[in-house]
Amino acid sequence: MTTAQRLPARTRLLQTADRVLFDRGIRATPVDELLREADVSAATLYTHFGSKDALVAEALRVRLADWRAVWDQHVVAAADDTARLLAVFDAMAVYRSDQHHPARWCAFLAAATELPETADEIDDALAADTALLAERLLHLSRPLAGERAQDLADEVLLAYGGTLAAFLRGSPRSPIEAGRRLAHSAVRAHRRA
Amino acid sequence: MTTAQRLPARTRLLQTADRVLFDRGIRATPVDELLREADVSAATLYTHFGSKDALVAEALRVRLADWRAVWDQHVVAAADDTARLLAVFDAMAVYRSDQHHPARWCAFLAAATELPETADEIDDALAADTALLAERLLHLSRPLAGERAQDLADEVLLAYGGTLAAFLRGSPRSPIEAGRRLAHSAVRAHRRA
DNA sequence: ACTGTTTCAGAACGATCGTTCTGGTGTAAC
DNA sequence: GTTACACCAGAACGATCGTTCTGAAACAGT
């Protein structure tokens, strides 16, 4: 058991937080459980992050960066404007199936629900997620809907959020397929107009 | 201050629970705060409900019944098949603007997020909400999409859930309008097919 | 070998919260 | 007037949890 291959405690904590907090619930997971799973002492956590909330906020920032990268790949790989806009659903499928990023549904919406009126850091992370989605979807909607791009972007954002809510609800069975179809019909509606 | 006009403690508790729990957060609201706002003693709460979770479950059941009634009214008042399917968005607008039913977003999805692995009663309430939505939307989709009614119902359910998630996210600004447009384009897509 | 840094295990503290207990008041039926 | 029931105020208990403290081990750079 050499220490050579061992990742630093901070990294282990972040990975464990991402894996456990957003899958079992943020408030439902006590700090002690994180410490046990990450094999880290309490003192180390609090020297690195200062509080559980700050760890949550940092885990959200990392998650957003990862998600953004996955989404990027699927946008650049898409063939045409429609595929680029709908790439968000393909990215979601890949991101969710990735064993390194389990989650009951959306980590950001879960944080907003579980932790109302807490650290500003967490609100900021949620705002950053929403801003990324809104800006990108608007940008990707422009070539398809022109002046009506904002409406189309709003609709695709709703289809995205509805897909996430469907995971929480457990219905329908294939949320991503339904979400993609929904967004697709929104695109067709705007192209005709 | 005669006692004549005073509602029974059980009713006051349920009304307060509906108003406070789902607006400020279920876990974020301590029992003591409910007791203070309902002007009820702790002993009374526990003789009537047995636990906070049971009170939450009962409040969810009442909320579902109220929501179902409002939705009903809008379905029967609708002019044609399309309006009947989209009536769920009009009902949402009315239900949300009703001062007696404030909420940060959806009480059922919030309960599922805030209280994972708790009382079965609460899971049952969420399941009942999803079942009501799924069955009704499927029924209302039949005259519009025939054999593809399930797909259309899934899509409208996603648009509905996305609208709720948009309230939590704060974006877009007018979620119900966007949700309605989204569902409308789904209907048109299925009518053409 | 010395020093600074990182990390550890584990106990302890303090606050919050759900729940129960004690003892009692007010009201309505008979 | 007594019995029964609904309700009250407030203290108290027990459990959980975030956080801090104590004291020490492992390791890196010089």
mmCIF file of N, CA, C and O in Angstrom, chain A residues 155-192:
data_model
loop_
_atom_site.group_PDB
_atom_site.id
_atom_site.type_symbol
_atom_site.label_atom_id
_atom_site.label_comp_id
_atom_site.label_asym_id
_atom_site.label_seq_id
_atom_site.Cartn_x
_atom_site.Cartn_y
_atom_site.Cartn_z
ATOM 1 N N GLU A 155 -37.733 27.525 -25.060
ATOM 2 C CA GLU A 155 -38.451 26.255 -25.176
ATOM 3 C C GLU A 155 -37.505 25.066 -25.020
ATOM 4 O O GLU A 155 -37.849 24.077 -24.365
ATOM 5 N N VAL A 156 -36.329 25.168 -25.606
ATOM 6 C CA VAL A 156 -35.379 24.056 -25.472
ATOM 7 C C VAL A 156 -34.886 23.958 -24.028
ATOM 8 O O VAL A 156 -34.698 22.857 -23.502
ATOM 9 N N LEU A 157 -34.713 25.105 -23.386
ATOM 10 C CA LEU A 157 -34.335 25.068 -21.966
ATOM 11 C C LEU A 157 -35.414 24.372 -21.144
ATOM 12 O O LEU A 157 -35.113 23.595 -20.238
ATOM 13 N N LEU A 158 -36.661 24.635 -21.465
ATOM 14 C CA LEU A 158 -37.745 23.953 -20.754
ATOM 15 C C LEU A 158 -37.746 22.453 -21.033
ATOM 16 O O LEU A 158 -37.976 21.650 -20.127
ATOM 17 N N ALA A 159 -37.485 22.081 -22.269
ATOM 18 C CA ALA A 159 -37.442 20.656 -22.591
ATOM 19 C C ALA A 159 -36.292 19.976 -21.841
ATOM 20 O O ALA A 159 -36.432 18.849 -21.348
ATOM 21 N N TYR A 160 -35.186 20.706 -21.717
ATOM 22 C CA TYR A 160 -34.035 20.190 -20.961
ATOM 23 C C TYR A 160 -34.405 20.011 -19.485
ATOM 24 O O TYR A 160 -34.188 18.942 -18.903
ATOM 25 N N GLY A 161 -34.979 21.050 -18.883
ATOM 26 C CA GLY A 161 -35.384 20.955 -17.479
ATOM 27 C C GLY A 161 -36.448 19.900 -17.265
ATOM 28 O O GLY A 161 -36.458 19.207 -16.242
ATOM 29 N N GLY A 162 -37.338 19.759 -18.202
ATOM 30 C CA GLY A 162 -38.374 18.738 -18.089
ATOM 31 C C GLY A 162 -37.798 17.335 -18.143
ATOM 32 O O GLY A 162 -38.283 16.431 -17.456
ATOM 33 N N THR A 163 -36.765 17.164 -18.932
ATOM 34 C CA THR A 163 -36.099 15.861 -18.996
ATOM 35 C C THR A 163 -35.488 15.517 -17.643
ATOM 36 O O THR A 163 -35.614 14.392 -17.145
ATOM 37 N N LEU A 164 -34.843 16.509 -17.034
ATOM 38 C CA LEU A 164 -34.246 16.275 -15.719
ATOM 39 C C LEU A 164 -35.317 15.961 -14.679
ATOM 40 O O LEU A 164 -35.171 15.037 -13.868
ATOM 41 N N ALA A 165 -36.404 16.724 -14.703
ATOM 42 C CA ALA A 165 -37.491 16.467 -13.758
ATOM 43 C C ALA A 165 -38.076 15.073 -13.967
ATOM 44 O O ALA A 165 -38.522 14.424 -13.015
ATOM 45 N N ALA A 166 -38.062 14.616 -15.213
ATOM 46 C CA ALA A 166 -38.604 13.292 -15.506
ATOM 47 C C ALA A 166 -37.763 12.190 -14.859
ATOM 48 O O ALA A 166 -38.291 11.160 -14.442
ATOM 49 N N PHE A 167 -36.466 12.421 -14.745
ATOM 50 C CA PHE A 167 -35.618 11.440 -14.045
ATOM 51 C C PHE A 167 -36.027 11.352 -12.583
ATOM 52 O O PHE A 167 -36.109 10.265 -12.003
ATOM 53 N N LEU A 168 -36.299 12.495 -11.998
ATOM 54 C CA LEU A 168 -36.712 12.506 -10.594
ATOM 55 C C LEU A 168 -38.058 11.822 -10.426
ATOM 56 O O LEU A 168 -38.301 11.128 -9.440
ATOM 57 N N ARG A 169 -38.928 12.024 -11.389
ATOM 58 C CA ARG A 169 -40.278 11.493 -11.303
ATOM 59 C C ARG A 169 -40.343 10.013 -11.657
ATOM 60 O O ARG A 169 -41.222 9.300 -11.224
ATOM 61 N N GLY A 170 -39.399 9.597 -12.478
ATOM 62 C CA GLY A 170 -39.425 8.204 -12.907
ATOM 63 C C GLY A 170 -40.382 7.972 -14.058
ATOM 64 O O GLY A 170 -40.672 6.834 -14.410
ATOM 65 N N SER A 171 -40.866 9.076 -14.637
ATOM 66 C CA SER A 171 -41.793 8.952 -15.752
ATOM 67 C C SER A 171 -41.667 10.170 -16.647
ATOM 68 O O SER A 171 -41.589 11.283 -16.137
ATOM 69 N N PRO A 172 -41.659 10.028 -17.931
ATOM 70 C CA PRO A 172 -41.719 8.768 -18.663
ATOM 71 C C PRO A 172 -40.414 7.968 -18.584
ATOM 72 O O PRO A 172 -39.417 8.436 -18.072
ATOM 73 N N ARG A 173 -40.436 6.782 -19.147
ATOM 74 C CA ARG A 173 -39.306 5.859 -19.041
ATOM 75 C C ARG A 173 -38.046 6.347 -19.729
ATOM 76 O O ARG A 173 -36.956 6.193 -19.229
ATOM 77 N N SER A 174 -38.213 6.908 -20.902
ATOM 78 C CA SER A 174 -37.045 7.375 -21.670
ATOM 79 C C SER A 174 -37.096 8.884 -21.800
ATOM 80 O O SER A 174 -37.464 9.419 -22.845
ATOM 81 N N PRO A 175 -36.725 9.594 -20.738
ATOM 82 C CA PRO A 175 -36.881 11.051 -20.730
ATOM 83 C C PRO A 175 -36.077 11.733 -21.826
ATOM 84 O O PRO A 175 -36.564 12.702 -22.439
ATOM 85 N N ILE A 176 -34.884 11.241 -22.103
ATOM 86 C CA ILE A 176 -34.043 11.928 -23.070
ATOM 87 C C ILE A 176 -34.631 11.843 -24.472
ATOM 88 O O ILE A 176 -34.641 12.824 -25.225
ATOM 89 N N GLU A 177 -35.179 10.662 -24.800
ATOM 90 C CA GLU A 177 -35.815 10.548 -26.115
ATOM 91 C C GLU A 177 -37.008 11.490 -26.231
ATOM 92 O O GLU A 177 -37.170 12.186 -27.240
ATOM 93 N N ALA A 178 -37.824 11.518 -25.179
ATOM 94 C CA ALA A 178 -38.998 12.401 -25.207
ATOM 95 C C ALA A 178 -38.554 13.866 -25.248
ATOM 96 O O ALA A 178 -39.145 14.674 -25.976
ATOM 97 N N GLY A 179 -37.536 14.195 -24.492
ATOM 98 C CA GLY A 179 -37.047 15.566 -24.493
ATOM 99 C C GLY A 179 -36.521 15.988 -25.853
ATOM 100 O O GLY A 179 -36.774 17.097 -26.326
ATOM 101 N N ARG A 180 -35.822 15.069 -26.470
ATOM 102 C CA ARG A 180 -35.284 15.362 -27.800
ATOM 103 C C ARG A 180 -36.401 15.549 -28.820
ATOM 104 O O ARG A 180 -36.378 16.478 -29.635
ATOM 105 N N ARG A 181 -37.383 14.682 -28.777
ATOM 106 C CA ARG A 181 -38.523 14.842 -29.688
ATOM 107 C C ARG A 181 -39.214 16.179 -29.469
ATOM 108 O O ARG A 181 -39.583 16.889 -30.414
ATOM 109 N N LEU A 182 -39.381 16.512 -28.204
ATOM 110 C CA LEU A 182 -40.055 17.759 -27.858
ATOM 111 C C LEU A 182 -39.288 18.958 -28.404
ATOM 112 O O LEU A 182 -39.867 19.857 -29.037
ATOM 113 N N ALA A 183 -37.997 18.978 -28.170
ATOM 114 C CA ALA A 183 -37.191 20.086 -28.671
ATOM 115 C C ALA A 183 -37.183 20.105 -30.197
ATOM 116 O O ALA A 183 -37.169 21.169 -30.828
ATOM 117 N N HIS A 184 -37.202 18.922 -30.783
ATOM 118 C CA HIS A 184 -37.191 18.834 -32.233
ATOM 119 C C HIS A 184 -38.447 19.462 -32.834
ATOM 120 O O HIS A 184 -38.386 20.196 -33.828
ATOM 121 N N SER A 185 -39.570 19.190 -32.225
ATOM 122 C CA SER A 185 -40.809 19.778 -32.767
ATOM 123 C C SER A 185 -40.818 21.284 -32.548
ATOM 124 O O SER A 185 -41.385 22.027 -33.364
ATOM 125 N N ALA A 186 -40.163 21.753 -31.501
ATOM 126 C CA ALA A 186 -40.050 23.203 -31.312
ATOM 127 C C ALA A 186 -39.216 23.818 -32.427
ATOM 128 O O ALA A 186 -39.551 24.880 -32.968
ATOM 129 N N VAL A 187 -38.145 23.148 -32.797
ATOM 130 C CA VAL A 187 -37.308 23.636 -33.893
ATOM 131 C C VAL A 187 -38.110 23.698 -35.192
ATOM 132 O O VAL A 187 -38.106 24.714 -35.894
ATOM 133 N N ARG A 188 -38.825 22.614 -35.486
ATOM 134 C CA ARG A 188 -39.608 22.598 -36.735
ATOM 135 C C ARG A 188 -40.661 23.688 -36.750
ATOM 136 O O ARG A 188 -40.913 24.318 -37.776
ATOM 137 N N ALA A 189 -41.272 23.937 -35.580
ATOM 138 C CA ALA A 189 -42.295 24.977 -35.517
ATOM 139 C C ALA A 189 -41.692 26.341 -35.858
ATOM 140 O O ALA A 189 -42.322 27.153 -36.516
ATOM 141 N N HIS A 190 -40.468 26.563 -35.394
ATOM 142 C CA HIS A 190 -39.852 27.870 -35.653
ATOM 143 C C HIS A 190 -39.299 27.983 -37.067
ATOM 144 O O HIS A 190 -39.212 29.084 -37.608
ATOM 145 N N ARG A 191 -38.914 26.886 -37.634
ATOM 146 C CA ARG A 191 -38.374 26.950 -38.994
ATOM 147 C C ARG A 191 -39.473 27.267 -39.990
ATOM 148 O O ARG A 191 -39.255 27.943 -40.985
ATOM 149 N N ARG A 192 -40.642 26.741 -39.717
ATOM 150 C CA ARG A 192 -41.753 27.000 -40.618
ATOM 151 C C ARG A 192 -42.157 28.468 -40.572
ATOM 152 O O ARG A 192 -42.520 29.049 -41.573
#
